[in-house]
């Protein structure tokens, strides 16, 4: 390990990497090679920094598995050279990307900290500087000669979250994210306070590796009163459909109408995994608690417990991209693999 940790910034796009051109009033991406000029406070950190940027930085609404693979590949390429990573990403889909990356990186022993901002770096009231500086500080933080964080996290507005537990809650507040079902990992105040009980530590000594996510035909269906038989069966008839994430009500409940249950039965019988998750922001699925979920257990829906929608979608894509036989997806989905859900709470 180097004396001063070396941190790699990966800029993918989003507001955080923008500066206002005061002549034209237009937001432009800034060159991270000049990062010390733009943010001289970085000189105070006990670490060295280098950066790589996407050739064409993107608004995170354009994110997709292709770019997740690109980010993960950069992480793998630099794994033996750097001590930690800060990924700059638009805030809109950051929870999806960061969740996906958490699954793709196996036996991760280094910090991968995603951050972004609601306002660009040059803006008078920007949140970008604080988010960036503290994300770097966290990535460089070591204790007993090892990185304090050894997992994928999101740092935003004074809080560090486990990435695959987060969801974006606000399009305008500086506090844009929440982690409703898992405690905050660290808080930044006068000093950085880590909540050590929450840190992820893999006990095995296996080598770091990367598993790509390939595009898969999966569908997110959010239940709502008035969903018709036609609409549902039309969606489920998509040719070569590979999986469904069902955002059900409350603790995983769904209508008991025969047409609804028959539709579920027919896709599960085709070997297509259907994940039962809750559309509530917090709390867990408890399959079989009510009559309205008892039949879902019999049909063979997969229990998503307290997983977020972002994590459920990316975990399903990840499992479909691995060599796991279709009939074993249920078994693997129902086990936490990166601390993304709590089973039986
Ligand atoms: N639309 C932007 C994005 O997600 C917003 C942001 O950067 O926060 O890329």
XYZ file of C-alpha atoms and ligand atoms in Angstrom:
354
model
C 0.000 0.000 0.000
C 1.302 3.486 -0.825
C 2.144 5.986 1.936
C -0.546 8.377 0.798
C -3.525 6.617 -0.720
C -4.005 7.141 -4.403
C -7.575 7.839 -5.489
C -8.926 7.533 -8.996
C -11.827 9.787 -10.004
C -13.982 8.391 -12.800
C -16.162 11.072 -14.357
C -19.152 9.654 -16.213
C -21.213 12.844 -16.528
C -23.928 14.691 -14.658
C -24.131 18.088 -13.045
C -21.165 17.571 -10.721
C -18.641 17.769 -13.545
C -20.095 20.929 -15.037
C -19.031 24.542 -14.787
C -20.946 27.538 -16.018
C -19.439 29.383 -18.953
C -20.214 32.909 -17.761
C -20.093 34.340 -21.288
C -22.701 32.009 -22.721
C -24.440 30.953 -19.478
C -24.207 27.355 -20.689
C -23.115 24.403 -18.520
C -19.968 22.721 -19.843
C -18.024 19.718 -18.621
C -14.769 20.671 -16.919
C -11.405 19.089 -17.435
C -10.500 16.997 -14.396
C -6.798 17.279 -15.195
C -7.138 20.812 -13.787
C -8.954 19.658 -10.695
C -6.433 21.157 -8.236
C -6.855 24.574 -9.887
C -10.630 24.381 -9.693
C -10.710 23.023 -6.119
C -7.461 24.031 -4.353
C -8.825 22.618 -1.069
C -7.932 19.180 -2.460
C -4.284 20.011 -1.708
C -5.142 19.695 1.975
C -6.136 16.032 1.639
C -3.539 13.392 2.488
C -3.847 11.580 -0.821
C -2.938 11.839 -4.468
C -5.585 11.998 -7.145
C -5.793 11.131 -10.806
C -8.798 11.014 -13.072
C -10.300 9.408 -16.140
C -13.408 10.649 -17.912
C -15.878 9.072 -20.273
C -15.032 10.221 -23.818
C -18.486 11.704 -23.982
C -19.836 12.380 -20.483
C -23.528 11.520 -20.294
C -26.598 12.684 -18.468
C -27.421 9.770 -16.220
C -30.848 9.360 -17.838
C -28.879 7.767 -20.679
C -27.196 5.216 -18.400
C -27.459 1.549 -19.367
C -25.653 -1.759 -18.820
C -23.170 -0.845 -21.579
C -21.864 2.045 -19.445
C -22.008 0.016 -16.215
C -19.608 -2.412 -17.864
C -17.393 0.505 -18.896
C -17.209 1.826 -15.313
C -16.569 -1.647 -13.883
C -13.873 -2.253 -16.490
C -12.027 0.953 -15.490
C -12.219 -0.161 -11.849
C -10.746 -3.537 -12.757
C -8.023 -2.010 -14.955
C -6.748 0.172 -12.099
C -7.374 -2.263 -9.249
C -3.715 -2.912 -8.443
C -2.671 0.714 -8.905
C -5.076 2.691 -6.764
C -6.384 2.543 -3.201
C -9.876 3.789 -3.868
C -12.297 5.204 -6.415
C -14.667 8.145 -6.581
C -17.231 7.853 -9.345
C -18.885 11.079 -10.451
C -22.311 10.381 -11.842
C -25.567 12.216 -12.499
C -27.842 11.905 -9.524
C -30.933 10.748 -11.450
C -29.945 7.110 -11.935
C -27.008 6.911 -9.539
C -28.731 4.389 -7.274
C -29.219 2.039 -10.253
C -25.621 2.296 -11.454
C -24.125 2.063 -7.984
C -26.318 -0.957 -7.150
C -25.339 -2.651 -10.418
C -21.640 -2.001 -9.795
C -21.961 -3.397 -6.256
C -23.121 -6.718 -7.721
C -20.601 -6.738 -10.574
C -17.519 -6.339 -8.344
C -16.796 -9.595 -6.537
C -14.563 -9.735 -3.429
C -14.108 -5.978 -3.462
C -11.581 -4.838 -0.867
C -11.401 -1.140 -1.781
C -13.736 1.837 -1.518
C -15.869 2.715 -4.539
C -17.671 5.947 -3.641
C -20.283 7.385 -5.994
C -21.183 11.016 -5.708
C -22.852 13.760 -7.710
C -24.525 17.056 -7.007
C -27.699 19.016 -7.489
C -25.798 22.170 -8.563
C -22.700 22.474 -10.784
C -19.248 23.061 -9.291
C -18.966 26.768 -10.118
C -22.399 27.672 -8.780
C -22.475 30.027 -5.814
C -24.438 27.656 -3.562
C -23.057 24.465 -5.011
C -23.163 21.167 -3.149
C -20.644 19.722 -5.625
C -17.461 20.804 -3.846
C -18.390 19.356 -0.465
C -19.669 16.140 -2.014
C -16.516 15.680 -4.076
C -14.000 16.616 -1.365
C -15.608 14.410 1.292
C -16.106 11.501 -1.125
C -12.352 11.622 -1.821
C -11.585 11.909 1.886
C -13.734 8.832 2.590
C -12.142 6.862 -0.258
C -8.714 7.693 1.170
C -9.624 6.929 4.797
C -7.637 4.062 6.230
C -7.455 2.389 9.605
C -4.904 -0.237 10.653
C -3.404 -0.023 7.184
C -6.581 -1.017 5.410
C -9.323 1.027 3.737
C -12.162 1.856 6.106
C -14.696 1.321 3.305
C -14.460 -1.884 1.289
C -17.709 -1.718 -0.644
C -19.712 0.421 -3.071
C -21.276 3.475 -1.417
C -22.996 6.720 -2.302
C -21.884 9.914 -0.563
C -24.340 12.787 -0.767
C -25.041 15.796 1.470
C -23.007 14.791 4.534
C -24.091 11.136 4.495
C -22.482 7.926 3.306
C -24.886 5.157 2.336
C -24.505 1.550 1.217
C -25.147 2.070 -2.511
C -27.466 -0.872 -3.070
C -29.732 0.323 -0.221
C -30.316 3.791 -1.644
C -33.081 5.418 -3.566
C -33.366 8.961 -4.930
C -36.119 10.747 -3.057
C -35.838 14.379 -4.070
C -35.207 16.153 -7.352
C -34.475 19.462 -5.650
C -33.323 19.028 -2.053
C -29.578 18.782 -1.473
C -30.404 15.688 0.587
C -31.463 13.738 -2.486
C -31.076 10.146 -1.275
C -32.262 7.919 1.486
C -31.478 4.411 2.654
C -34.741 3.489 4.328
C -33.856 -0.071 5.294
C -30.191 0.196 6.258
C -28.411 2.595 8.612
C -26.162 5.384 7.388
C -22.570 4.162 7.148
C -20.871 7.461 7.953
C -21.729 11.071 8.598
C -19.640 14.104 7.889
C -19.795 16.899 10.430
C -16.880 18.601 12.126
C -15.246 15.197 11.747
C -16.045 12.066 9.756
C -17.930 9.585 11.917
C -18.101 5.979 10.712
C -20.808 3.720 12.049
C -18.514 0.725 12.288
C -21.235 -1.892 12.873
C -22.590 -1.182 9.420
C -19.351 -1.690 7.464
C -19.198 -4.583 5.029
C -16.284 -6.947 5.425
C -15.930 -10.043 3.260
C -14.380 -12.762 5.342
C -12.988 -14.678 2.378
C -9.578 -14.108 0.845
C -10.715 -14.635 -2.732
C -9.256 -12.424 -5.439
C -11.183 -9.452 -6.760
C -12.985 -10.119 -10.031
C -15.553 -8.537 -12.281
C -18.708 -9.976 -13.753
C -20.313 -8.082 -16.595
C -24.020 -7.393 -16.881
C -25.488 -8.158 -20.279
C -28.706 -6.606 -21.557
C -31.731 -8.683 -20.583
C -35.426 -8.396 -21.298
C -36.830 -7.672 -17.895
C -39.920 -5.769 -16.903
C -40.753 -3.608 -13.881
C -44.462 -3.720 -13.127
C -45.847 -1.370 -10.494
C -49.241 -2.524 -9.258
C -51.950 0.093 -9.042
C -55.659 -0.131 -8.381
C -57.371 -0.341 -11.752
C -54.618 -2.258 -13.550
C -56.558 -4.213 -16.155
C -56.263 -7.812 -17.237
C -55.509 -6.639 -20.790
C -52.683 -4.327 -19.822
C -51.047 -6.930 -17.595
C -51.333 -9.864 -19.989
C -50.140 -7.702 -22.888
C -46.959 -6.781 -21.012
C -46.327 -10.372 -20.016
C -46.605 -11.511 -23.636
C -43.352 -9.725 -24.600
C -41.421 -12.307 -26.643
C -38.442 -13.824 -24.795
C -39.276 -12.031 -21.563
C -36.625 -13.059 -19.025
C -37.768 -11.685 -15.700
C -40.244 -9.479 -13.881
C -39.868 -7.243 -10.857
C -43.325 -6.807 -9.354
C -43.703 -3.690 -7.195
C -46.541 -4.945 -5.059
C -48.395 -3.208 -2.232
C -47.378 -2.992 1.430
C -45.731 -6.188 2.620
C -45.771 -7.691 -0.888
C -49.520 -7.938 -1.432
C -51.364 -8.166 -4.746
C -54.963 -8.577 -5.973
C -56.546 -11.982 -5.469
C -58.475 -11.760 -8.788
C -58.251 -15.010 -10.674
C -57.022 -13.326 -13.871
C -54.159 -11.716 -11.974
C -53.054 -14.919 -10.276
C -53.416 -16.894 -13.524
C -51.152 -14.435 -15.292
C -48.539 -14.787 -12.555
C -48.866 -18.566 -12.638
C -48.431 -18.767 -16.371
C -45.163 -16.800 -16.457
C -43.662 -18.526 -13.417
C -44.564 -21.865 -15.053
C -42.617 -20.760 -18.127
C -39.533 -20.489 -15.892
C -39.536 -16.670 -15.834
C -38.475 -15.337 -12.416
C -40.919 -12.892 -10.801
C -39.619 -10.913 -7.832
C -42.125 -9.710 -5.241
C -40.955 -6.378 -3.797
C -42.787 -3.602 -2.005
C -43.608 -0.258 -3.571
C -43.366 1.317 -0.085
C -40.226 3.370 0.450
C -39.391 1.506 3.656
C -40.163 -1.907 5.141
C -40.104 -5.463 3.917
C -42.115 -8.012 2.000
C -43.565 -10.662 4.296
C -44.934 -13.251 1.916
C -47.926 -15.128 3.245
C -48.716 -12.604 5.987
C -52.004 -11.679 4.298
C -54.327 -13.692 2.115
C -53.301 -11.288 -0.661
C -49.780 -12.679 -0.767
C -50.363 -16.280 0.340
C -51.173 -17.457 -3.187
C -48.037 -15.706 -4.532
C -45.959 -18.040 -2.333
C -47.753 -21.093 -3.771
C -47.259 -19.840 -7.325
C -43.510 -19.533 -6.716
C -42.823 -15.790 -6.734
C -39.401 -14.830 -5.441
C -39.260 -13.006 -2.099
C -37.493 -9.649 -2.476
C -37.655 -8.902 1.283
C -36.639 -5.255 1.863
C -34.670 -4.755 -1.364
C -35.031 -1.447 -3.237
C -36.433 -1.386 -6.762
C -33.027 -0.238 -8.060
C -31.276 -3.173 -6.432
C -33.945 -5.704 -7.421
C -33.653 -4.780 -11.102
C -29.860 -4.781 -11.161
C -29.540 -7.947 -9.048
C -31.909 -9.744 -11.414
C -29.869 -8.560 -14.427
C -26.684 -9.644 -12.659
C -28.020 -13.128 -11.884
C -29.376 -13.520 -15.417
C -25.905 -12.568 -16.718
C -24.190 -15.267 -14.669
C -24.192 -18.917 -15.574
C -26.788 -19.831 -12.994
C -29.462 -22.195 -14.331
C -32.869 -20.478 -14.578
C -34.426 -22.709 -11.927
C -31.777 -21.641 -9.403
C -32.392 -17.884 -9.755
C -34.984 -18.003 -6.951
C -32.511 -19.599 -4.543
C -29.783 -17.055 -5.338
C -32.069 -14.036 -5.380
C -33.445 -14.808 -1.931
C -29.943 -14.735 -0.418
C -28.198 -11.383 0.225
C -25.003 -11.258 -1.830
C -23.702 -7.703 -1.250
C -25.616 -6.651 1.837
C -28.497 -5.454 -0.343
C -31.313 -6.943 1.708
C -32.164 -8.214 5.163
C -33.790 -11.619 5.225
C -36.354 -12.365 7.916
C -36.423 -9.091 9.832
N -29.879 15.043 -15.060
C -28.664 14.988 -14.291
C -28.149 13.569 -14.339
O -28.640 12.713 -13.650
C -28.904 15.438 -12.898
C -27.683 15.385 -12.020
O -26.569 15.353 -12.476
O -27.861 15.351 -10.828
O -27.239 13.301 -15.101
